[in-house]
Amino acid sequence: MRKYFQLGAVFYYFVRVFKKKDPNAPDSFNLRMMHGINRISIIMFLICVIVMIVRAIMR
């Protein structure tokens, strides 16, 4: 059961998306756009979580 709740790989992806490009990684326009969209969605998600927490505290 413990294996299913490990989130290390998920958090590693969040950090990896914002790091500089690995020189050994494959390079294509589609991959760059996918990572760009993922960056935007992660930032929007974090902003929304912060807004929800602030609203919950202000009640």
mmCIF file of C-alpha atoms in Angstrom:
data_model
loop_
_atom_site.group_PDB
_atom_site.id
_atom_site.type_symbol
_atom_site.label_atom_id
_atom_site.label_comp_id
_atom_site.label_asym_id
_atom_site.label_seq_id
_atom_site.Cartn_x
_atom_site.Cartn_y
_atom_site.Cartn_z
ATOM 1 C CA MET A 1 0.000 0.000 0.000
ATOM 2 C CA ARG A 2 2.866 2.358 0.767
ATOM 3 C CA LYS A 3 4.102 2.060 -2.824
ATOM 4 C CA TYR A 4 0.880 3.589 -4.184
ATOM 5 C CA PHE A 5 1.185 6.739 -2.068
ATOM 6 C CA GLN A 6 4.779 7.603 -2.941
ATOM 7 C CA LEU A 7 4.820 10.924 -4.752
ATOM 8 C CA GLY A 8 8.563 11.244 -5.321
ATOM 9 C CA ALA A 9 8.324 10.785 -9.083
ATOM 10 C CA VAL A 10 5.574 13.398 -9.329
ATOM 11 C CA PHE A 11 7.546 16.015 -7.405
ATOM 12 C CA TYR A 12 10.670 15.146 -9.397
ATOM 13 C CA TYR A 13 8.755 15.924 -12.613
ATOM 14 C CA PHE A 14 7.648 19.321 -11.229
ATOM 15 C CA VAL A 15 11.263 20.205 -10.461
ATOM 16 C CA ARG A 16 12.580 18.752 -13.719
ATOM 17 C CA VAL A 17 10.189 20.798 -15.870
ATOM 18 C CA PHE A 18 11.671 24.038 -14.512
ATOM 19 C CA LYS A 19 15.326 23.002 -14.846
ATOM 20 C CA LYS A 20 17.562 23.765 -17.789
ATOM 21 C CA LYS A 21 17.423 21.376 -20.718
ATOM 22 C CA ASP A 22 19.451 18.186 -20.481
ATOM 23 C CA PRO A 23 21.920 18.059 -23.415
ATOM 24 C CA ASN A 24 21.309 14.301 -23.844
ATOM 25 C CA ALA A 25 17.512 14.664 -23.987
ATOM 26 C CA PRO A 26 15.756 14.485 -27.351
ATOM 27 C CA ASP A 27 14.921 17.877 -28.840
ATOM 28 C CA SER A 28 11.812 18.596 -30.842
ATOM 29 C CA PHE A 29 9.378 21.471 -31.186
ATOM 30 C CA ASN A 30 6.485 19.371 -29.866
ATOM 31 C CA LEU A 31 8.411 18.382 -26.744
ATOM 32 C CA ARG A 32 9.403 21.985 -26.014
ATOM 33 C CA MET A 33 5.796 23.134 -26.398
ATOM 34 C CA MET A 34 4.551 20.328 -24.140
ATOM 35 C CA HIS A 35 6.983 21.334 -21.402
ATOM 36 C CA GLY A 36 6.022 24.984 -21.828
ATOM 37 C CA ILE A 37 2.333 24.194 -21.427
ATOM 38 C CA ASN A 38 3.123 22.026 -18.412
ATOM 39 C CA ARG A 39 5.021 24.928 -16.808
ATOM 40 C CA ILE A 40 2.052 27.232 -17.324
ATOM 41 C CA SER A 41 -0.413 24.707 -15.912
ATOM 42 C CA ILE A 42 1.741 23.983 -12.844
ATOM 43 C CA ILE A 43 2.071 27.696 -12.096
ATOM 44 C CA MET A 44 -1.682 28.253 -12.556
ATOM 45 C CA PHE A 45 -2.442 25.303 -10.282
ATOM 46 C CA LEU A 46 -0.171 26.620 -7.537
ATOM 47 C CA ILE A 47 -1.696 30.101 -7.787
ATOM 48 C CA CYS A 48 -5.201 28.619 -7.504
ATOM 49 C CA VAL A 49 -4.224 26.550 -4.459
ATOM 50 C CA ILE A 50 -2.808 29.672 -2.799
ATOM 51 C CA VAL A 51 -5.999 31.628 -3.573
ATOM 52 C CA MET A 52 -8.154 28.827 -2.159
ATOM 53 C CA ILE A 53 -6.074 28.679 1.029
ATOM 54 C CA VAL A 54 -6.254 32.461 1.474
ATOM 55 C CA ARG A 55 -10.027 32.439 0.943
ATOM 56 C CA ALA A 56 -10.439 29.620 3.458
ATOM 57 C CA ILE A 57 -8.370 31.490 6.041
ATOM 58 C CA MET A 58 -10.251 34.766 5.507
ATOM 59 C CA ARG A 59 -13.655 33.198 6.236
#
